[in-house]
Tab-separated table of C-alpha atoms in Angstrom:
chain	number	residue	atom	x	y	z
A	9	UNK	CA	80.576	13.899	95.399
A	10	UNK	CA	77.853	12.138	96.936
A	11	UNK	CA	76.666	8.508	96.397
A	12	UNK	CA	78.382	9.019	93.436
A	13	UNK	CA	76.446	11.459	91.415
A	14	UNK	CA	78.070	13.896	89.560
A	15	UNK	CA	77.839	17.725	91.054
A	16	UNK	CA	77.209	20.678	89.073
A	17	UNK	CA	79.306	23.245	87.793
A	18	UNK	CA	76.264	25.804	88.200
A	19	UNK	CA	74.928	25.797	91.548
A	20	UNK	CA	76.039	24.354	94.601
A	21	UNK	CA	74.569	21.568	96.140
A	22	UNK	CA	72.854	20.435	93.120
A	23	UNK	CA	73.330	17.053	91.051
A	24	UNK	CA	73.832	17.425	87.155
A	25	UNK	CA	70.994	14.319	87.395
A	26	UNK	CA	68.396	16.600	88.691
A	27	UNK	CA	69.234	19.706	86.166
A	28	UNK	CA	68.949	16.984	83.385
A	29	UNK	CA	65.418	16.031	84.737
A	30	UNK	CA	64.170	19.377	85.249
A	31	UNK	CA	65.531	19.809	81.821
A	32	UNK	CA	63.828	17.029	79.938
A	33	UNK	CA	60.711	18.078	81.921
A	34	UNK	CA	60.089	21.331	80.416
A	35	UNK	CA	57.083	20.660	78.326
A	36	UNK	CA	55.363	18.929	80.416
A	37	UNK	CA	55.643	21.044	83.115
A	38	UNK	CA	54.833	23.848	80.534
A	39	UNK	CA	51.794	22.349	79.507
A	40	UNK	CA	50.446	21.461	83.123
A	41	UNK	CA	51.032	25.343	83.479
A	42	UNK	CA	48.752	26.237	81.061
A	43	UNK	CA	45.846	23.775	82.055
A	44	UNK	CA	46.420	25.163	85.654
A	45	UNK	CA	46.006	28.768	84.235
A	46	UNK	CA	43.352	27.918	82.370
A	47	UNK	CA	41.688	26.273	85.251
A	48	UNK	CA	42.242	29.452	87.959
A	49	UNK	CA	42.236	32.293	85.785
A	50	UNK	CA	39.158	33.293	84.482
A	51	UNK	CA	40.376	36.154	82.162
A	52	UNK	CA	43.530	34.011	80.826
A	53	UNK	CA	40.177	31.836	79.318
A	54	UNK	CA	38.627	34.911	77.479
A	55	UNK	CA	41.876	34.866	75.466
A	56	UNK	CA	42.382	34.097	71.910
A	57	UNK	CA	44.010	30.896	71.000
A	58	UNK	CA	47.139	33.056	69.672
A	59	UNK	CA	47.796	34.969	72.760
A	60	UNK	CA	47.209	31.747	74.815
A	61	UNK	CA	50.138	29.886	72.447
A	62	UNK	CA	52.010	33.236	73.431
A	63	UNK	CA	51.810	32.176	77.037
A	64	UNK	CA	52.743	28.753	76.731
A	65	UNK	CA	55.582	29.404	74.863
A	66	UNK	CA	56.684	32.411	77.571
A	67	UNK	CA	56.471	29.435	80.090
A	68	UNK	CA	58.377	26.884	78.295
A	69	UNK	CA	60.999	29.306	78.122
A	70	UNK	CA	61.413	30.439	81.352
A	71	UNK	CA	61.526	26.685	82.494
A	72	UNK	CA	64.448	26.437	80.175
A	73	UNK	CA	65.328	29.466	81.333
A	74	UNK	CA	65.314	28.097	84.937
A	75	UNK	CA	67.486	25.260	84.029
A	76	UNK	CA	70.399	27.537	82.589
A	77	UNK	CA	69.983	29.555	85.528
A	78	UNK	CA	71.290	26.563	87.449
A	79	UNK	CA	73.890	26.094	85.383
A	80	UNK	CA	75.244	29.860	84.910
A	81	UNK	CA	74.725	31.625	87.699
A	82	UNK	CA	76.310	34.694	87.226
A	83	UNK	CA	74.100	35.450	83.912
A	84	UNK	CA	70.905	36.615	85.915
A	85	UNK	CA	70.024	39.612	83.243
A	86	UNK	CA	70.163	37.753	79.795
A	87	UNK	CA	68.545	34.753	81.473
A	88	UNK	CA	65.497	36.487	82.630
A	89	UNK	CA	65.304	39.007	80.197
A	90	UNK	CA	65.220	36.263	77.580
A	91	UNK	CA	62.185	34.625	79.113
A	92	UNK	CA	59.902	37.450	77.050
A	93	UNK	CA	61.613	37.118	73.978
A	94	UNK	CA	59.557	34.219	72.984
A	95	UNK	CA	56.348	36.410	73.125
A	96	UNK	CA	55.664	39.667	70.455
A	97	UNK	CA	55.501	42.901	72.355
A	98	UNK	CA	51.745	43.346	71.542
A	99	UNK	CA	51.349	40.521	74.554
A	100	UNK	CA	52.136	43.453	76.632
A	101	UNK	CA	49.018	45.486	75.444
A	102	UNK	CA	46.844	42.764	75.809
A	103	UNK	CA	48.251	40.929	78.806
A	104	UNK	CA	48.345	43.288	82.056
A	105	UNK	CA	51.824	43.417	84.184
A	106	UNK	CA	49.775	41.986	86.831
A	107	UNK	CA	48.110	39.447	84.991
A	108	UNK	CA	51.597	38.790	84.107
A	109	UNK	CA	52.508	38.800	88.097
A	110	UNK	CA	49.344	35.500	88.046
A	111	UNK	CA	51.175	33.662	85.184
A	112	UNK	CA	54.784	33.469	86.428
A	113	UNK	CA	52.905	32.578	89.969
A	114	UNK	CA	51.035	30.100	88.587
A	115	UNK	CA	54.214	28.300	86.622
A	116	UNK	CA	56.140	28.501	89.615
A	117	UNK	CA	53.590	27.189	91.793
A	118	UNK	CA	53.427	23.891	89.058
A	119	UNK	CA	57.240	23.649	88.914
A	120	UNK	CA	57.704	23.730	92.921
A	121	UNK	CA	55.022	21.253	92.909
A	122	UNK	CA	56.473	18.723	90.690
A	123	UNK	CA	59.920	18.827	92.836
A	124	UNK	CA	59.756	15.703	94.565
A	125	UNK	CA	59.619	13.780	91.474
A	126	UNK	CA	62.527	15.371	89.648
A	127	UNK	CA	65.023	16.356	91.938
A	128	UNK	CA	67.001	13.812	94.277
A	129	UNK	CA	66.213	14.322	97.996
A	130	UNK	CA	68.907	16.406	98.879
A	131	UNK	CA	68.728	18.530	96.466
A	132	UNK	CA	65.004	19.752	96.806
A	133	UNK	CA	65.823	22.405	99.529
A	134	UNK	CA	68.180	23.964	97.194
A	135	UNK	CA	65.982	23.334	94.159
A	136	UNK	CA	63.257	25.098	95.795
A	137	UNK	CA	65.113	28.136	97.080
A	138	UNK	CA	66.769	29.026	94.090
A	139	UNK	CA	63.233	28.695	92.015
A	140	UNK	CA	62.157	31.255	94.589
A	141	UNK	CA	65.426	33.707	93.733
A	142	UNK	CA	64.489	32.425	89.937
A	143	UNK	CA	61.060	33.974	90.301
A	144	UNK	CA	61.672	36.908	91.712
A	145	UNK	CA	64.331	37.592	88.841
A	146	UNK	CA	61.606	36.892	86.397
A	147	UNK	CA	58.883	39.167	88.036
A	148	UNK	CA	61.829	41.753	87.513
A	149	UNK	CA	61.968	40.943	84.098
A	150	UNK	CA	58.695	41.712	83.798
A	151	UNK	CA	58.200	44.684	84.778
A	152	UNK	CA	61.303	45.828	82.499
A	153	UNK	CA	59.576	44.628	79.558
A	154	UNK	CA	56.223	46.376	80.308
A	155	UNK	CA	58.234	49.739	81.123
A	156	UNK	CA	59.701	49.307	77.946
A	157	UNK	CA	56.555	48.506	76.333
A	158	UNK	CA	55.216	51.900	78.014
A	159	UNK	CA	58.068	53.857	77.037
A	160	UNK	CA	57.211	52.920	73.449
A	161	UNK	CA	53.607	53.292	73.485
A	162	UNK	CA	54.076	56.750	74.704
A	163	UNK	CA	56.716	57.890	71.949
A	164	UNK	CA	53.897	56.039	69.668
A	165	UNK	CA	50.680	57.800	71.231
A	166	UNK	CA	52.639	61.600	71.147
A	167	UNK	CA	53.365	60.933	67.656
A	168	UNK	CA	50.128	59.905	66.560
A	169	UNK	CA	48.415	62.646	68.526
A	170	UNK	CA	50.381	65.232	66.406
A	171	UNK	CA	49.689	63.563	63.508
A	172	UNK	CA	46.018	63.983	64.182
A	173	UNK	CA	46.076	67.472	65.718
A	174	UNK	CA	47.991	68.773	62.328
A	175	UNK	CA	45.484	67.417	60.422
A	176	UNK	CA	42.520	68.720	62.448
A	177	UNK	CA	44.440	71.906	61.823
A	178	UNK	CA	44.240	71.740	57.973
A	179	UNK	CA	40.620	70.622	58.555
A	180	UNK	CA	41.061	67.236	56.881
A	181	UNK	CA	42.227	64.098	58.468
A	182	UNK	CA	44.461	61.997	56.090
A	183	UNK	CA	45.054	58.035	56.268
A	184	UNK	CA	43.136	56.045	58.650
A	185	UNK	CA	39.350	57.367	59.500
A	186	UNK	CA	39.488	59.719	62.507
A	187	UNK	CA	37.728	57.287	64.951
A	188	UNK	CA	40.084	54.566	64.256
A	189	UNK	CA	42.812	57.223	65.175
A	190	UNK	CA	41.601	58.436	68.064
A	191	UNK	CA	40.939	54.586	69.485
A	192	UNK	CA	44.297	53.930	68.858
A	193	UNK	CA	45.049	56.964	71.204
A	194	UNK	CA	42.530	55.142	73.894
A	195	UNK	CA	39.617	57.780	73.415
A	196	UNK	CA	35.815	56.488	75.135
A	197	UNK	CA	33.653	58.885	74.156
A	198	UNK	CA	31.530	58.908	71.026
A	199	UNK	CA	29.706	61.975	72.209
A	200	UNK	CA	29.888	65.636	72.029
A	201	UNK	CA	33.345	67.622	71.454
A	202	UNK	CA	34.607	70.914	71.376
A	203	UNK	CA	38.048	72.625	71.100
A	204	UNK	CA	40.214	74.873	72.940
A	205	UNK	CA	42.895	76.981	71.648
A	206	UNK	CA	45.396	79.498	72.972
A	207	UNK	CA	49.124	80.547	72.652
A	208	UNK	CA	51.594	77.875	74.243
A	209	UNK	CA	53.543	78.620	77.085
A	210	UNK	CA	57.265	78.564	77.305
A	211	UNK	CA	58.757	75.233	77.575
A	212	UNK	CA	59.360	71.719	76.633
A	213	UNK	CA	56.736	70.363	74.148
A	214	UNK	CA	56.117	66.951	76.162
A	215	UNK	CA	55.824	69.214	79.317
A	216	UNK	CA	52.990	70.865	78.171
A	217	UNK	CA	51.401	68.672	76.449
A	218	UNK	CA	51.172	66.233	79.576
A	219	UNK	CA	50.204	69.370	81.501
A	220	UNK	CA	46.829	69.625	79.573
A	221	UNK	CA	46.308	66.139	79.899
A	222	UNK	CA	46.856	65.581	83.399
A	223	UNK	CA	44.337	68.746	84.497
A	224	UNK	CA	41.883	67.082	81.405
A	225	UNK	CA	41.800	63.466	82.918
A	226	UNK	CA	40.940	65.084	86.297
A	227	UNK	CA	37.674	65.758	84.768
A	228	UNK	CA	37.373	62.224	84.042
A	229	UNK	CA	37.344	63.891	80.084
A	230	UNK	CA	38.915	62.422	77.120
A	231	UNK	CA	41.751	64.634	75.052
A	232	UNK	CA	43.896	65.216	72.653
A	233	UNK	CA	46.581	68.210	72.513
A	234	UNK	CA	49.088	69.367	70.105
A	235	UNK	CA	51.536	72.258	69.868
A	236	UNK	CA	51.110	73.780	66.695
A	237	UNK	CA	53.631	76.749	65.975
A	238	UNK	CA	53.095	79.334	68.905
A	239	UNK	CA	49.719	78.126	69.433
A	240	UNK	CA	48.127	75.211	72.047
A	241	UNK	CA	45.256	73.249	70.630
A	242	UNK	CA	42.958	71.055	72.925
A	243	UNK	CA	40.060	68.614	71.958
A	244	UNK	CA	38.138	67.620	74.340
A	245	UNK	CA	35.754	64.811	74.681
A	246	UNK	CA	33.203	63.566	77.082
A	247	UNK	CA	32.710	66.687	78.797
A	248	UNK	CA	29.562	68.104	79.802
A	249	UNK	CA	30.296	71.970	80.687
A	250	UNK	CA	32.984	73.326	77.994
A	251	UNK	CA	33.398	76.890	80.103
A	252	UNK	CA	34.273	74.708	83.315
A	253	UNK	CA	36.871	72.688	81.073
A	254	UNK	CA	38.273	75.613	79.315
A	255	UNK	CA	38.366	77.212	83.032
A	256	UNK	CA	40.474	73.816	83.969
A	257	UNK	CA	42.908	74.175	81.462
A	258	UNK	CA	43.723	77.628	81.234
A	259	UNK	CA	46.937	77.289	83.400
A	260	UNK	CA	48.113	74.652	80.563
A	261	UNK	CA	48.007	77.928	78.262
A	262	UNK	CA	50.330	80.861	77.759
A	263	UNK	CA	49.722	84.616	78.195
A	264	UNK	CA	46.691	85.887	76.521
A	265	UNK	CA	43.331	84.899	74.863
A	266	UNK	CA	42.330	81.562	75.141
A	267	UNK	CA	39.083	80.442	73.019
A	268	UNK	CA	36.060	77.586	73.112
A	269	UNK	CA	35.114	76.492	70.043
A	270	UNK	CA	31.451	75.615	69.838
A	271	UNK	CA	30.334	72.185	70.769
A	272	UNK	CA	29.925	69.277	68.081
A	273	UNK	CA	27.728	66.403	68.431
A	274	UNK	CA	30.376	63.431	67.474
A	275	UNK	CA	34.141	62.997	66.729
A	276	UNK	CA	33.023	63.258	63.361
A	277	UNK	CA	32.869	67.564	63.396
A	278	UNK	CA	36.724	67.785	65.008
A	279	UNK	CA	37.998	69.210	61.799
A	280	UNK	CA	35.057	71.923	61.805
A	281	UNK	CA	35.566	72.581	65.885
A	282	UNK	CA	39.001	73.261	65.353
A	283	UNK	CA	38.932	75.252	62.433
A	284	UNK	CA	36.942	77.906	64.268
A	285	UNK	CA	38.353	78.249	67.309
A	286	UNK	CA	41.562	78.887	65.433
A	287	UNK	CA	39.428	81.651	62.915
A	288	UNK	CA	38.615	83.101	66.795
A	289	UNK	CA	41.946	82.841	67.903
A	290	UNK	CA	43.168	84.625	64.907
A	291	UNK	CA	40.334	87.363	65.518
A	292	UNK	CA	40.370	88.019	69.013
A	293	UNK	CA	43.142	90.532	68.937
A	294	UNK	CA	40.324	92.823	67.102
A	295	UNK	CA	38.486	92.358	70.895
A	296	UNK	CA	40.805	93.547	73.228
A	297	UNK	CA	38.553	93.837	76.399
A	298	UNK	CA	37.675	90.009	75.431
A	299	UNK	CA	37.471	87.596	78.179
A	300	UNK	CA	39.232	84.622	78.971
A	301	UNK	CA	38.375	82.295	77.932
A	302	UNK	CA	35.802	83.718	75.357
A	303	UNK	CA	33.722	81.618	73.047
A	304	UNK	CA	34.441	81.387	69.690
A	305	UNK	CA	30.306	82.750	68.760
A	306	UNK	CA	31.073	85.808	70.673
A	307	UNK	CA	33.622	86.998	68.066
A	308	UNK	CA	31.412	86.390	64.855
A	309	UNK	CA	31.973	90.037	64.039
A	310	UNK	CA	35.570	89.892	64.569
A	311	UNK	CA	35.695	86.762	62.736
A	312	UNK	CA	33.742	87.807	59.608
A	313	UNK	CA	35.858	90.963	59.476
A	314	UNK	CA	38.650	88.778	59.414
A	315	UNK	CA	37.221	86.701	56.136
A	316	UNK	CA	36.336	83.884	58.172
A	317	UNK	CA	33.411	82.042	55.439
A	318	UNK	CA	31.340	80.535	58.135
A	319	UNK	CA	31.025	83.434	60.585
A	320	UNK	CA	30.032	85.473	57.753
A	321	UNK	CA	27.613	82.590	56.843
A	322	UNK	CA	26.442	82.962	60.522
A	323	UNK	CA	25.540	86.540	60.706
A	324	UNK	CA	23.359	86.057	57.526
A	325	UNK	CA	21.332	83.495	58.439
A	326	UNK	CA	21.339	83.693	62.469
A	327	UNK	CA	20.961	87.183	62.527
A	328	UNK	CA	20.264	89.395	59.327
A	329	UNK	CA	17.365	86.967	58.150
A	330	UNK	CA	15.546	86.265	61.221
A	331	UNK	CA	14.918	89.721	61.122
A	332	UNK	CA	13.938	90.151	57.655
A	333	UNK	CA	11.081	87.074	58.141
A	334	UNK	CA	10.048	88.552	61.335
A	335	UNK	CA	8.952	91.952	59.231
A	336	UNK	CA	7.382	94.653	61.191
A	337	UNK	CA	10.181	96.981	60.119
A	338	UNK	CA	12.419	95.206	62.693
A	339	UNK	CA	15.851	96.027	60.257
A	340	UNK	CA	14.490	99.342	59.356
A	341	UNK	CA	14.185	100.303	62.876
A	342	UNK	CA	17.475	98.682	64.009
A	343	UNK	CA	19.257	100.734	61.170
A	344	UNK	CA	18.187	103.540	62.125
A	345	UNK	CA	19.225	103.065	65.955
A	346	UNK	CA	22.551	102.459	64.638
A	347	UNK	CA	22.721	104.784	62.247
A	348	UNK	CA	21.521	107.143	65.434
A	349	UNK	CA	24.564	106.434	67.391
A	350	UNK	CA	21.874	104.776	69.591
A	351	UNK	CA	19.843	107.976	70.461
A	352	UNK	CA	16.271	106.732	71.402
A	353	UNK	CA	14.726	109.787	70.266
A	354	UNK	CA	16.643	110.640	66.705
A	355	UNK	CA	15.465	106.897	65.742
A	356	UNK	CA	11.816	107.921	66.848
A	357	UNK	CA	11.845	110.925	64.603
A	358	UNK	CA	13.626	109.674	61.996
A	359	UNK	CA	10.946	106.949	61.603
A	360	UNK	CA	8.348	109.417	62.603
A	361	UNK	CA	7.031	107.334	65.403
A	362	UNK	CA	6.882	107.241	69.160
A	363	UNK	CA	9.766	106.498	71.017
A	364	UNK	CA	7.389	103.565	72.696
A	365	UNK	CA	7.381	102.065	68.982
A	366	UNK	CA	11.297	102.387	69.258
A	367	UNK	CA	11.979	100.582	72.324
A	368	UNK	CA	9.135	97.537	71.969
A	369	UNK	CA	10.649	96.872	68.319
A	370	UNK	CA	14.782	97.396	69.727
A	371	UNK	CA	13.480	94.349	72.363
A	372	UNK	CA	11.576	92.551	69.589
A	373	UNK	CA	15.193	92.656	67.713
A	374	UNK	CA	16.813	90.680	70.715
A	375	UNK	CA	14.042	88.509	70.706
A	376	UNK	CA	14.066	87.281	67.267
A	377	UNK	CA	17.647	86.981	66.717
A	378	UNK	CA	19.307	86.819	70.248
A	379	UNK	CA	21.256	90.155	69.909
A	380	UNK	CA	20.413	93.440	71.605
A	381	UNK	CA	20.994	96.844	69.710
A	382	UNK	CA	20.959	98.109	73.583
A	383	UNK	CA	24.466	96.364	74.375
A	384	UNK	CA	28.019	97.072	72.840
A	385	UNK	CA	28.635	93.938	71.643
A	386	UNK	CA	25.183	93.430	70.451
A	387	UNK	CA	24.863	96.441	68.776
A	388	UNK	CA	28.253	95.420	66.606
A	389	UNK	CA	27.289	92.250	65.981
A	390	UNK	CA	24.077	93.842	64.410
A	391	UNK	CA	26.171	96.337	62.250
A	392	UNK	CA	28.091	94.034	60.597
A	393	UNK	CA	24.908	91.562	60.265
A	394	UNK	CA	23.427	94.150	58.203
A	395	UNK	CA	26.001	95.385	56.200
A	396	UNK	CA	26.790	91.191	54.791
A	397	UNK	CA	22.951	90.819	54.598
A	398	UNK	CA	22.888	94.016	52.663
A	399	UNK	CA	25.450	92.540	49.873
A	400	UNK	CA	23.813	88.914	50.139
A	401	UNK	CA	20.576	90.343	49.302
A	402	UNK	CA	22.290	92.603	46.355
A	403	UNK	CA	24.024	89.746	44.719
C-alpha cells in the first residue's frame, strides 16, 4: 500500500478511494453525458423525451457498470451485456448501432475527461486504460444486442409476411388494415402493384424466400413473398416494368409456368392482384405452348373455362359488347369466320358479300375490341367471348 490508501481487490494499481469516487459520481457524470449528446448530436435532439430517458439511463448504467468492472475483472460478459438491459429492445429500432457507436463515444469521452478530479494521481494512467478496454467491451456489447435485435426482427418480419401473403391468398386481409401491415414489413411505395406467381422450387422455405427478395431489392422494388403449398407468390411494389420484374425473378421460381398478374393502382387491390394470377396459374396448364412468364389477361379464355367469375366478367364486357355497340354486323361476321374454320371465302358466301367486306370488318373486330379473329389466340379468345355473351344476353 501506498501513502496509506487502501488497494483494490479488482484491478491492480487502483485505490478503493478512487472506485468509491467514480462510484458516487455516476449521475453526474451521466447527466453531463446527456447535455454533451445533446449538444453534438443533432439527431439524438430529434428524439422523443422517452427514448432520450432511455439513453440516460443506458449511460448511468454502464458508468456503474464501469465501476464493477474495476472491481470484478474476470466478469467482462454479464458486465457489459448488462449495460442494455436498462433500455427496452424497441431502442434498437429506433436508435441505429452506429448512433449507438456516437453515444458510448460520447460517455466515454465525458468520463475520461472528468479523471483528474476523481481518481488520485497515480492511478489515472490505469484509470484511463482500462476505460479504454471498458469501451471497447461495451461497443461489443452492442453490437450483440443489435444482432439479437435483428435476429428477432427477422423471425418477426417472415412471420408477418406469411401472415399477409395467406390472407392475400383467401382475398381478404384479417386484423390490422393492409397498409399498416405492410409498414410494419418496411414497404415505401404507395403506388402501383402487381403479383407474380409460380410453382416453388425445391428447398428450404427461408432460402427461397430471401432468394426473391434479394433479386427484388436489386430493382430498388419493394416485396413481399410467401410459399403457399407448392406454389411461390410475389407482390411487388414500386416497380415500373412488371415483364422486366417477372423476367428478374424467374430463377427464384421452380419448373414451369410462371404468371403476372395485372397491375393495380395502390396496395389497396393486393387481394384482387393475387387472386388472379393464382385463377391464371391454375389455368395455364389448359395453354401448353404458353410463355414464361405469361400475363395473367392472356389466359382469359383459359381462365373463364376454368370458372374463374372475373375473366368471364372480362370477356363480356371487354370483348363481346364492344362489338355488339360497334354494330355493322361486326359479331355476325366474326361468327361466321369462326364458324368457317377461318376460310375467307366460306364467310364471304355465307354472308353473301365480298370477301373485301370480310377482311375490312375481321380488322374492324381487332380494332374495336383488341383481339384479332386472324391469330390463334385471338380467334379463341373471340369464341369463348361469344359463346358467354350469347348466355348473358339470353338470361
Amino acid at each position: 500500500m501506498t501513502e496509506g490508501r487502501t488497494r483494490h481487490a479488482g484491478r491492480p494499481g487502483i485505490g478503493e478511494q478512487t472506485v468509491r469516487a467514480i462510484e458516487q459520481a455516476t449521475g453526474r457524470l451521466a447527466t453531463q453525458s446527456v447535455a454533451r449528446m445533446d449538444e453534438e448530436l443533432p439527431w439524438f435532439r430529434e428524439l422523443p423525451s422517452d427514448q432520450r430517458s432511455w439513453v440516460t439511463l443506458v449511460a448511468q448504467s454502464g458508468l456503474q457498470s464501469f465501476v464493477e468492472w474495476l472491481r470484478t475483472p474476470d466478469d467482462v460478459l454479464h458486465l457489459t451485456g448488462g449495460v442494455f438491459a436498462a433500455a427496452p429492445t424497441a431502442m434498437a429500432r429506433s436508435v441505429t448501432l452506429q448512433q449507438t457507436v456516437e453515444l458510448v463515444r460520447t460517455a466515454i469521452a465525458v468520463a475520461e475527461a472528468n479523471l483528474p478530479t476523481l481518481a488520485a494521481g497515480s492511478d489515472v494512467p490505469v484509470v484511463r486504460e482500462e476505460l479504454l478496454r471498458f469501451s471497447r467491451e461495451i461497443a461489443f456489447a452492442a453490437a450483440r444486442v443489435y444482432a439479437t435485435a435483428a435476429e428477432n426482427r427477422g423471425s418477426w418480419d417472415r412471420r408477418l409476411e406469411a401472415l399477409v401473403i395467406d390472407n392475400l391468398v383467401r382475398g381478404s386481409v384479417v386484423g390490422d388494415p393492409l397498409p399498416s401491415q405492410l409498414a410494419a414489413l418496411g414497404w415505401r411505395e404507395t403506388g402501383p402493384i402487381f403479383a407474380v406467381a409460380g410453382a416453388a422450387p425445391d428447398g428450404p422455405g427461408d432460402l427461397i424466400l430471401a432468394a426473391a427478395h434479394s433479386r427484388t431489392r436489386r430493382l430498388g422494388a419493394d416485396l413481399m413473398a410467401g410459399v403457399h403449398g407448392d406454389r411461390l407468390i410475389v407482390v411487388v411494389g414500386g416497380a415500373a416494368d412488371p415483364d422486366d420484374v417477372a423476367a428478374h425473378l424467374l430463377p427464384a421460381f421452380g419448373d414451369g409456368p410462371v404468371v403476372i398478374g395485372p397491375l393495380a393502382p395502390d396496395i389497396e387491390h393486393a387481394p384482387l392482384v393475387t387472386q388472379v394470377a393464382l385463377s391464371a396459374l391454375r389455368a395455364v396448364p389448359g395453354w401448353p405452348a404458353a410463355p414464361r412468364p405469361v400475363h395473367a389477361d392472356a389466359l382469359l379464355p383459359e381462365r373463364a373455362l376454368a370458372d374463374d367469375a372475373e375473366a368471364r366478367t372480362r370477356l363480356v364486357v371487354d370483348v363481346y359488347a364492344p362489338l355488339v355497340a360497334a354494330g355493322g354486323s361486326l359479331v355476325e361476321t366474326v361468327a361466321a369466320f369462326l364458324d368457317a374454320g377461318g376460310a375467307l371465302e366460306a364467310t364471304a358466301r355465307a354472308l353473301f358479300v365480298h370477301a373485301n367486306t370480310v377482311r375490312y370488318r375481321l380488322r374492324r373486330v381487332a380494332e374495336v375490341c383488341g383481339e384479332s379473329p386472324t391469330d390463334p389466340r385471338g380467334a379463341l379468345t373471340l369464341q369463348v367471348a361469344l359463346v358467354l355473351g350469347r348466355l348473358e344476353t339470353a338470361r
